[in-house]
PDB file of C-alpha atoms in Angstrom:
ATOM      1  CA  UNK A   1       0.000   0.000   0.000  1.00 60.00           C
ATOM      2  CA  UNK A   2       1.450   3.378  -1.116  1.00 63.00           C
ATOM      3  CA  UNK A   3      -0.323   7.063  -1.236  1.00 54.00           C
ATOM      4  CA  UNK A   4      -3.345   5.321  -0.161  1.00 60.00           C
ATOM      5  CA  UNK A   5      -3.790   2.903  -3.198  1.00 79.00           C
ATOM      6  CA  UNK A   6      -1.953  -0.573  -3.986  1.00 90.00           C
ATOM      7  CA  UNK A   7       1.045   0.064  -6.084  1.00 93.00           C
ATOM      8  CA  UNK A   8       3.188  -2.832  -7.392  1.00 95.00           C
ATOM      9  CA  UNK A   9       6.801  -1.189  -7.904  1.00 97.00           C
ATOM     10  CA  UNK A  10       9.383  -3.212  -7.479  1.00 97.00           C
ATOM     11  CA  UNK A  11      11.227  -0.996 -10.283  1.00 98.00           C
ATOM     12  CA  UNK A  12      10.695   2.562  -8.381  1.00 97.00           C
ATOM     13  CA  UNK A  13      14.777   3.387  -8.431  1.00 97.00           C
ATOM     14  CA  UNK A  14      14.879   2.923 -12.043  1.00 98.00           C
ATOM     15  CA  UNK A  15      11.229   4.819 -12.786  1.00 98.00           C
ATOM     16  CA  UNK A  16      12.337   8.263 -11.127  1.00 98.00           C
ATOM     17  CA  UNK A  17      15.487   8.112 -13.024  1.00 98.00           C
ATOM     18  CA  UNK A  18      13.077   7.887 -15.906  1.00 98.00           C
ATOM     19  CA  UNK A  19      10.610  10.082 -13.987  1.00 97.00           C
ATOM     20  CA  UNK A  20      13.283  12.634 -13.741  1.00 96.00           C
ATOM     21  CA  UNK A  21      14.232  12.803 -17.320  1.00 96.00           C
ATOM     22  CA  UNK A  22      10.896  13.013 -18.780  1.00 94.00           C
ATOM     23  CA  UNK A  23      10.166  15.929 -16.318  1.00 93.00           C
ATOM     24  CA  UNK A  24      12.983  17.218 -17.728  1.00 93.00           C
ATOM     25  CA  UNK A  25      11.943  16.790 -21.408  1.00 92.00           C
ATOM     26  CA  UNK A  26       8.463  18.284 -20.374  1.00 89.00           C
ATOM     27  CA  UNK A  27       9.914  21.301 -19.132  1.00 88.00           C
ATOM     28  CA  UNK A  28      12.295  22.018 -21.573  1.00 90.00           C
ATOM     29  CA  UNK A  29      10.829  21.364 -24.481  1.00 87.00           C
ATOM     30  CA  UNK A  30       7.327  20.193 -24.753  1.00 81.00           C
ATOM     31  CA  UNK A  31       5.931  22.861 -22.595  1.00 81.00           C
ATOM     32  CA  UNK A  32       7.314  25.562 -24.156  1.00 84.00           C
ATOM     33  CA  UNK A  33       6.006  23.949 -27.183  1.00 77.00           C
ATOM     34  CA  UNK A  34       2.503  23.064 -25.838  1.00 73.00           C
ATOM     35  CA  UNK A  35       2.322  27.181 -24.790  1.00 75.00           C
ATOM     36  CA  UNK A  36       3.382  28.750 -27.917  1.00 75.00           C
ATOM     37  CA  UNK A  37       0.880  26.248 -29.628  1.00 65.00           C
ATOM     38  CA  UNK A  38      -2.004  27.318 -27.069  1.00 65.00           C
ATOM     39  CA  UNK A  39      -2.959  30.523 -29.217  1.00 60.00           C
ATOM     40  CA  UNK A  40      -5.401  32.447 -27.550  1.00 47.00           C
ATOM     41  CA  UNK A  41      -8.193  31.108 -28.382  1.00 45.00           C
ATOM     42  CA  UNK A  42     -10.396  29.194 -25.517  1.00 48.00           C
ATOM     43  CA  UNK A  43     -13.066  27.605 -26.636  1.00 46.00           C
ATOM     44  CA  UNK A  44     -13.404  24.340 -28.337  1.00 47.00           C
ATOM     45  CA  UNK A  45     -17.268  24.367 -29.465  1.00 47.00           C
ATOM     46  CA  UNK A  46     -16.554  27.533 -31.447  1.00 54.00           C
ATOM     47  CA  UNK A  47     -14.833  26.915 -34.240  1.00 53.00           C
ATOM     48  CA  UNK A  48     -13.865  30.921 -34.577  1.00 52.00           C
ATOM     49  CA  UNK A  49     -12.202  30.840 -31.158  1.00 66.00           C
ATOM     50  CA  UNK A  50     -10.415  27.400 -31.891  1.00 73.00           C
ATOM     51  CA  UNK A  51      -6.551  27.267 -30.928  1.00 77.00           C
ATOM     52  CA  UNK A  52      -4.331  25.451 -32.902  1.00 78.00           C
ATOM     53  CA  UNK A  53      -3.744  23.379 -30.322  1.00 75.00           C
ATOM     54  CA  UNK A  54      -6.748  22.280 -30.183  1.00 82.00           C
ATOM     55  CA  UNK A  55      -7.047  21.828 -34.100  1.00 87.00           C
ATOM     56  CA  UNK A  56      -4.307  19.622 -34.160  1.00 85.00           C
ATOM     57  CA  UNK A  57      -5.710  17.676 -31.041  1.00 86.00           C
ATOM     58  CA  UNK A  58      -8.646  17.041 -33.245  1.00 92.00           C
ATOM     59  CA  UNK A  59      -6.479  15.886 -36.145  1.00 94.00           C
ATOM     60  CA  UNK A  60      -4.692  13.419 -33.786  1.00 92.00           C
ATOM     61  CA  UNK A  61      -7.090  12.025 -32.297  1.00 93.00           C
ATOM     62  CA  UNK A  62      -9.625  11.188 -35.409  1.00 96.00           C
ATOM     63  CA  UNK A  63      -6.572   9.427 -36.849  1.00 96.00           C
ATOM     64  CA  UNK A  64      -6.434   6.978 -33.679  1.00 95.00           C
ATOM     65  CA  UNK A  65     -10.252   6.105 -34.135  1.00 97.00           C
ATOM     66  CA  UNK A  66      -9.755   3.190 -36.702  1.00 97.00           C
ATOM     67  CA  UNK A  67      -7.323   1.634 -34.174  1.00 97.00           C
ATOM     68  CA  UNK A  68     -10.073   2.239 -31.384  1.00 97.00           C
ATOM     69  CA  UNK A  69     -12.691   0.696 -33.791  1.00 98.00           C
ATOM     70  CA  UNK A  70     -10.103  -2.582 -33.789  1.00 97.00           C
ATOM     71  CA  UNK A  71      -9.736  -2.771 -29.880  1.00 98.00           C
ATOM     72  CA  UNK A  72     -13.863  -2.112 -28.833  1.00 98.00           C
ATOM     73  CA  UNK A  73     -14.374  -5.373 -31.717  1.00 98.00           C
ATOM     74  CA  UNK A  74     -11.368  -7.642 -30.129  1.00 98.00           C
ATOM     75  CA  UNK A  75     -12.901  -6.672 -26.692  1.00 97.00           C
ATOM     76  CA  UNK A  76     -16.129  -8.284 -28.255  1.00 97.00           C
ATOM     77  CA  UNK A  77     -17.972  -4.474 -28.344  1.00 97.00           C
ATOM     78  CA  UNK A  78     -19.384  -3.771 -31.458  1.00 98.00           C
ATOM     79  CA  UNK A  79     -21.383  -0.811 -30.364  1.00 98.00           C
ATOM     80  CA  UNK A  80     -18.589   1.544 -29.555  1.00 97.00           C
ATOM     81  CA  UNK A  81     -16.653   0.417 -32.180  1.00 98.00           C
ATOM     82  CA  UNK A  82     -19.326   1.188 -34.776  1.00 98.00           C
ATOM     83  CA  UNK A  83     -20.125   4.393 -32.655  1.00 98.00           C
ATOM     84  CA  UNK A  84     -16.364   5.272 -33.228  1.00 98.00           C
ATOM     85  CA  UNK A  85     -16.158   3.816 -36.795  1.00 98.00           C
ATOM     86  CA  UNK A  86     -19.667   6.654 -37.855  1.00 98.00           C
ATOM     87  CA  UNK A  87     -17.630   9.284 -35.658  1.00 98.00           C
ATOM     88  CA  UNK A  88     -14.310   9.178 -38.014  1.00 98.00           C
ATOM     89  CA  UNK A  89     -16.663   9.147 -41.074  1.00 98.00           C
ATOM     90  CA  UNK A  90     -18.055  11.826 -40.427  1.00 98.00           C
ATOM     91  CA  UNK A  91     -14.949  13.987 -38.868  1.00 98.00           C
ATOM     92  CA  UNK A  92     -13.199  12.783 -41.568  1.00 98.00           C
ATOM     93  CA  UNK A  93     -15.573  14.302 -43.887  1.00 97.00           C
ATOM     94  CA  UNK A  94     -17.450  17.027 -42.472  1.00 97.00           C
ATOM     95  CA  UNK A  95     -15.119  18.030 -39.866  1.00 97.00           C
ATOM     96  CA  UNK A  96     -12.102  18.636 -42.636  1.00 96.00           C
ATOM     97  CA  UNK A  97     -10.319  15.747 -42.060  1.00 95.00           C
ATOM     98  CA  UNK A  98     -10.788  15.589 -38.696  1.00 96.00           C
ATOM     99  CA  UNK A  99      -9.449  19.273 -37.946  1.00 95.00           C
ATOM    100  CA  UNK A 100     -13.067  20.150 -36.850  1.00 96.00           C
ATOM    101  CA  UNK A 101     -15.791  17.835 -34.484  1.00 96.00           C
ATOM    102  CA  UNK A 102     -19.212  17.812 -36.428  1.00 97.00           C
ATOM    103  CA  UNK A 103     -20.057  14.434 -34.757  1.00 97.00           C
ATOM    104  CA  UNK A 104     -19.326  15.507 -31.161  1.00 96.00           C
ATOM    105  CA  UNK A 105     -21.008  18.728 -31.309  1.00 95.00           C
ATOM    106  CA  UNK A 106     -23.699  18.473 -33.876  1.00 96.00           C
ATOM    107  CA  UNK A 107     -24.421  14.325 -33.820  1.00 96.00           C
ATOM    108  CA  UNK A 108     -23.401  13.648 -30.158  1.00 96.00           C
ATOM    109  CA  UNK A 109     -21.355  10.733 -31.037  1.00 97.00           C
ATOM    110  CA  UNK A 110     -18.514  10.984 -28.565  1.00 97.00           C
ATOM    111  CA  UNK A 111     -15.401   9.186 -29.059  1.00 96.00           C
ATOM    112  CA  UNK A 112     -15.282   5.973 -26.505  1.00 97.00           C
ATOM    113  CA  UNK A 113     -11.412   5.425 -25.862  1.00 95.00           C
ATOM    114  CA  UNK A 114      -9.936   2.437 -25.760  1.00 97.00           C
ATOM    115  CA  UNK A 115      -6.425   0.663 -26.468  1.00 97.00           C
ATOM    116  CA  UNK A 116      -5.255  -2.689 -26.503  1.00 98.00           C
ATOM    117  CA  UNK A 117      -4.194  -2.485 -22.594  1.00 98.00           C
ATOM    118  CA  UNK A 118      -7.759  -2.652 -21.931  1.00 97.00           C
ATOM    119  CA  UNK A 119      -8.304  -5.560 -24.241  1.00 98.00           C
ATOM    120  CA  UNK A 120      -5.857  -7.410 -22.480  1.00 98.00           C
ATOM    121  CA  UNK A 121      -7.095  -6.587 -19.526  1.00 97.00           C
ATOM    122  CA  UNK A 122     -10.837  -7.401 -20.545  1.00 96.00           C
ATOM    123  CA  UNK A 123      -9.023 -10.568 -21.442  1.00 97.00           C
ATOM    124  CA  UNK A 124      -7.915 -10.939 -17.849  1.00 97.00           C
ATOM    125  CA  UNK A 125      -4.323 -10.222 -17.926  1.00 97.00           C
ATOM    126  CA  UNK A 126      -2.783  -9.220 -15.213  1.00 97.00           C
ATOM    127  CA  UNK A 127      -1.809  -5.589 -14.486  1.00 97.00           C
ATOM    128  CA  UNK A 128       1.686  -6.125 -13.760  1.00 97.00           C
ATOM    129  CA  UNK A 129       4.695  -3.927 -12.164  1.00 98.00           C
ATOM    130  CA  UNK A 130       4.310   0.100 -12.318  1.00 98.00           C
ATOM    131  CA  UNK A 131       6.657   1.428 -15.063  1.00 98.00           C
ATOM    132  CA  UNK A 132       7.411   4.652 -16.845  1.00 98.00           C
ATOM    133  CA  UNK A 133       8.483   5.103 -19.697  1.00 97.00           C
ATOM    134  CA  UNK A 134      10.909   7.093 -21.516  1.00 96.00           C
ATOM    135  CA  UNK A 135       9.040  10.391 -22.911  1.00 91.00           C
ATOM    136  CA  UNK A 136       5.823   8.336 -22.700  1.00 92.00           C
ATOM    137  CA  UNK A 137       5.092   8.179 -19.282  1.00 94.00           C
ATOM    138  CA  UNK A 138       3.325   6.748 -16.588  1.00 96.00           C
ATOM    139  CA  UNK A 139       2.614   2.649 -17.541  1.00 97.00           C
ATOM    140  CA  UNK A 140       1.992  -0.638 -16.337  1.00 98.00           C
ATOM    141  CA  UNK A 141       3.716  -4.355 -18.020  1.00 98.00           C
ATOM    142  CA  UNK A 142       0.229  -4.771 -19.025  1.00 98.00           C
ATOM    143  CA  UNK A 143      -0.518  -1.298 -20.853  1.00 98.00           C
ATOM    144  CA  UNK A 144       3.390  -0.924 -22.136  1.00 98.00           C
ATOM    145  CA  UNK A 145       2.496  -4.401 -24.438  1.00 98.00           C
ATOM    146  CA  UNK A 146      -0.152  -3.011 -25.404  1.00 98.00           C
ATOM    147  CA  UNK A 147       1.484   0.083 -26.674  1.00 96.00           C
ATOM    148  CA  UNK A 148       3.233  -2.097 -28.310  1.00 96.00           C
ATOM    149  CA  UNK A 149       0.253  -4.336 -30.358  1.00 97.00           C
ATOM    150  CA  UNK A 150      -1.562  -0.987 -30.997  1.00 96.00           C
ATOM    151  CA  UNK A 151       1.229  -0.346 -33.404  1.00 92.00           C
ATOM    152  CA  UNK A 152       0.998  -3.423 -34.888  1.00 92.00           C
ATOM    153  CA  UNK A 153      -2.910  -3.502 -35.140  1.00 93.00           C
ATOM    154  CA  UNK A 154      -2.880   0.001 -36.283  1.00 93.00           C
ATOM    155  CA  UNK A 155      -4.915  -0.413 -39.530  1.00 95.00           C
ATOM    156  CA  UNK A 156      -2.890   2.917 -41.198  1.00 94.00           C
ATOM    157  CA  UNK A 157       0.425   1.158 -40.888  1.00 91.00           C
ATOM    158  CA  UNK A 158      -1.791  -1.490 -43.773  1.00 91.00           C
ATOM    159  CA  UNK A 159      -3.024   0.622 -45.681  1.00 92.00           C
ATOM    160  CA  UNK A 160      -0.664   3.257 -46.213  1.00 91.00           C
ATOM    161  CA  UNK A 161       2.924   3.470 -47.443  1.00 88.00           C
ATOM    162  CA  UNK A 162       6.038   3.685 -44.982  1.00 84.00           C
ATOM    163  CA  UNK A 163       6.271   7.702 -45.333  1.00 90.00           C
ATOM    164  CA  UNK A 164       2.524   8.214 -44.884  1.00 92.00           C
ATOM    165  CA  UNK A 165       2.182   5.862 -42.420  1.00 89.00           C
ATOM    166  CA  UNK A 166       5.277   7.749 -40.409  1.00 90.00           C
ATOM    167  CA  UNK A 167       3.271  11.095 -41.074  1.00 91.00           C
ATOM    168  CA  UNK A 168      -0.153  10.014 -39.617  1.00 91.00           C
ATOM    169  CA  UNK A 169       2.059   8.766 -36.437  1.00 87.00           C
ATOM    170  CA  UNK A 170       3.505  12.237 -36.101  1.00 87.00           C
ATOM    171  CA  UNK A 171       0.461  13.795 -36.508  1.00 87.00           C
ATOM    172  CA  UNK A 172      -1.393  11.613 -33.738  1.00 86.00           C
ATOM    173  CA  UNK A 173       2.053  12.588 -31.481  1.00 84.00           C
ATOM    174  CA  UNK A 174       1.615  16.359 -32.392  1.00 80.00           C
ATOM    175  CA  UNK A 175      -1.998  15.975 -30.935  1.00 80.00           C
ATOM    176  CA  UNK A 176      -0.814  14.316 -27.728  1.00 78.00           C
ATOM    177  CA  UNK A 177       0.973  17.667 -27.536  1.00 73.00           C
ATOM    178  CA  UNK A 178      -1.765  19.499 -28.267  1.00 73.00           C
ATOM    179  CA  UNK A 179      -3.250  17.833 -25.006  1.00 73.00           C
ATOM    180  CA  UNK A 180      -0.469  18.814 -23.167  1.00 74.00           C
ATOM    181  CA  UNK A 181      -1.058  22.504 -24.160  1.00 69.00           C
ATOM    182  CA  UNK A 182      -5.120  22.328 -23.111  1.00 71.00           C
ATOM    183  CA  UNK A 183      -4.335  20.646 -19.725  1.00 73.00           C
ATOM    184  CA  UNK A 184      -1.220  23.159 -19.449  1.00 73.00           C
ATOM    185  CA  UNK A 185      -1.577  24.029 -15.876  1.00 75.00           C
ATOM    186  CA  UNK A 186      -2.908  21.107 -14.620  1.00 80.00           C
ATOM    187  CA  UNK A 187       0.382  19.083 -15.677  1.00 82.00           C
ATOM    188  CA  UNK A 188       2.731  21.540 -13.996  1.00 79.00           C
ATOM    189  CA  UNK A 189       0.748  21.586 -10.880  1.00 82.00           C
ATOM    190  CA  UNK A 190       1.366  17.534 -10.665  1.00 87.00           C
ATOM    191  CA  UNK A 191       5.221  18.121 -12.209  1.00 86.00           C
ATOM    192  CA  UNK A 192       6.373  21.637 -10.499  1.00 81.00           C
ATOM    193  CA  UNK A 193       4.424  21.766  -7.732  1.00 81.00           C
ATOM    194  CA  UNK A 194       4.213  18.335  -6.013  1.00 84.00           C
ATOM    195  CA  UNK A 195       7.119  17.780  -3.258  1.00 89.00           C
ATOM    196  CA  UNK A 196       7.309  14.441  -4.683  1.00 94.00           C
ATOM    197  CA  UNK A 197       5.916  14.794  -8.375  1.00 95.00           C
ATOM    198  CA  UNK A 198       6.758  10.984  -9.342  1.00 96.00           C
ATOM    199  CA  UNK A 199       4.491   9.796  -6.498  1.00 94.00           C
ATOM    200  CA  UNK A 200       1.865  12.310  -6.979  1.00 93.00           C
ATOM    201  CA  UNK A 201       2.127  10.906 -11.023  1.00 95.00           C
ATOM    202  CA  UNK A 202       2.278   7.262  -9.690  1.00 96.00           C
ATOM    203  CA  UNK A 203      -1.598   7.824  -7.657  1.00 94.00           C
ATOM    204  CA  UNK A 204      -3.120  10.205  -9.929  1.00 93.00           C
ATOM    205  CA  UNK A 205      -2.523   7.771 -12.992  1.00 95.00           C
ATOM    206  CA  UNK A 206      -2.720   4.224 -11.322  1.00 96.00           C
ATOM    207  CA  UNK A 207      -6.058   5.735  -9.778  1.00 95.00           C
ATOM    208  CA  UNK A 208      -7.359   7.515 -13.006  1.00 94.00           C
ATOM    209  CA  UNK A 209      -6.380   4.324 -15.326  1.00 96.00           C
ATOM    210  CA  UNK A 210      -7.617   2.006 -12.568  1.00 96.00           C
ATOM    211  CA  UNK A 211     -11.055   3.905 -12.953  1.00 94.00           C
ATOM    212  CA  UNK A 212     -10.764   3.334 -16.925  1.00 93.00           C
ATOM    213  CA  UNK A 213     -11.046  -0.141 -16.879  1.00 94.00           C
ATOM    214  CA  UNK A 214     -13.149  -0.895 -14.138  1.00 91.00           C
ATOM    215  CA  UNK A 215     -10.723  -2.196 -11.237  1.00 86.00           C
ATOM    216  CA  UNK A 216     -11.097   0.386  -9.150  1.00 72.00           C
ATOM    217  CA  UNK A 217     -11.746  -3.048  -6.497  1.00 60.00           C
ATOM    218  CA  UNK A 218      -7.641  -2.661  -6.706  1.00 48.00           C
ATOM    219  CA  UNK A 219      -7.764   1.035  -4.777  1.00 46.00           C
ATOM    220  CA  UNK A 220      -7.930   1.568  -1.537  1.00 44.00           C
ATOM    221  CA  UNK A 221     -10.454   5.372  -1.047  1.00 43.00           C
ATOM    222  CA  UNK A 222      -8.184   7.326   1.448  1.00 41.00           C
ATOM    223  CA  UNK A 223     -11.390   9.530   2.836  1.00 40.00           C
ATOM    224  CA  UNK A 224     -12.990   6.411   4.147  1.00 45.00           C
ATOM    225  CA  UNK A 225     -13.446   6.612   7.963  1.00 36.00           C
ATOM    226  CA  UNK A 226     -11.026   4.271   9.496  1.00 37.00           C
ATOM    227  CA  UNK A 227      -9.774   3.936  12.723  1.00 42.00           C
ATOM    228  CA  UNK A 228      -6.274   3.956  12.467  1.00 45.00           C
ATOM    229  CA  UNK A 229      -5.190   7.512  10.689  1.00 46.00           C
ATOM    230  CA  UNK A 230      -1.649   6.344  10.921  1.00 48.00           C
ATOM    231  CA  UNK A 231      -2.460   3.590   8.226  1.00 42.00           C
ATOM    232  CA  UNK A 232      -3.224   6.006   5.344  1.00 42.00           C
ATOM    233  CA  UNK A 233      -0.413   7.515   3.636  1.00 47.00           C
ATOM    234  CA  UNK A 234      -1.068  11.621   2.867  1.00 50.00           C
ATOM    235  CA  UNK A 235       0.398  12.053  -0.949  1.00 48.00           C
ATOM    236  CA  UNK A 236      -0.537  15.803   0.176  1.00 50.00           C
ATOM    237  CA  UNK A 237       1.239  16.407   3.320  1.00 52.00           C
ATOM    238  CA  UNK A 238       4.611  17.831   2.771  1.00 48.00           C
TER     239      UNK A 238
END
């Protein structure tokens, strides 16, 4: 039990060397990126007010739909997947492939997320040890295979030649910058401003991802009433 929430780690002196390095990376270079990207626009309904963050968000993430449509049919789902399969269509059309989000704001068909972590674990694979990853982040065993299949399942890298196929991935990275940008200050707060920011990282994700696929039978709620304080471990208290 660690910050109030079961955390497998046996790799913890090797993750905040990683830890430490991506924080690096994020402060030199992909926030100042994420920032200048921001614009000044703030709202993402109105498409006069759009940043270009958030244009290229939109462009990254209608390209990862098709590999979402994959996942929701191996997880035996074929109602997200076909709500995710008319959501490209029609992003990919009417939305100006994908820069705009017709079917979100105008059709209400919402993108359901998925990868191939969850399809393993829908398959009942274990979660594994805590790991993180160079530049990509927070992880388990479990989700870092599935990183791993998603690139292998990804229908572009069939259909499309080595170059293209190499742009469409840059162009989904670019929008998981573009993320970075929108949720800006949130980020730092957890990076900057946490007296241990690879903890804090550790329980926000493990708790948020836990949440994701349904396991949250694996977390332990800190704000229960119990009657030993000294048992619950404060990720706030300095």
């Amino acid at each position: 039990m660690r910050d109030g929430i079961m955390v497998n780690d046996p790799y913890e002196g090797a993750n905040r060397r990683i830890h430490a390095f991506n924080k690096g990376v994020d402060a030199r270079l992909v926030a100042p990126v994420a920032r200048l990207a921001s614009g000044g626009g703030e709202s993402r309904g109105n498409a006069q007010q759009m940043r270009p963050a958030d244009l290229v968000a939109n462009v990254g993430a209608n390209l990862s739909l098709p590999g979402k449509v994959v996942n929701h049919l191996l997880q035996g789902r074929p109602g997200p997947a076909i709500r995710n399969g008319f959501r490209f269509a029609v992003n990919s059309t009417l939305g100006i492939a994908g820069l705009f989000d017709p079917a979100g704001s105008d059709f209400g068909l919402d993108e359901v997320d998925t990868d191939f972590g969850q399809t393993l674990a829908r398959w009942g694979a274990p979660e594994g040890a805590y790991l993180e990853l160079p530049v990509l982040g927070p992880s388990t065993q479990r989700d870092a295979a599935g990183r791993v299949v998603d690139i292998v399942l990804d229908p572009w890298n069939h259909v499309l030649t080595g170059r293209q196929a190499v742009g469409v991935l840059g162009l989904r990275a670019a929008g998981k910058a573009a993320d970075r940008a929108r949720f800006g200050d949130t980020v730092e707060g957890v990076l900057q401003g946490s007296a241990d920011s690879y903890a804090q990282t550790r329980l926000i994700w493990l708790m948020h991802r836990r949440h994701e696929l349904g396991e949250e039978g694996n977390a332990f709620d800190p704000y229960d009433a119990i009657e030993d304080d000294d048992a619950v471990i404060d990720p706030y208290e300095e």
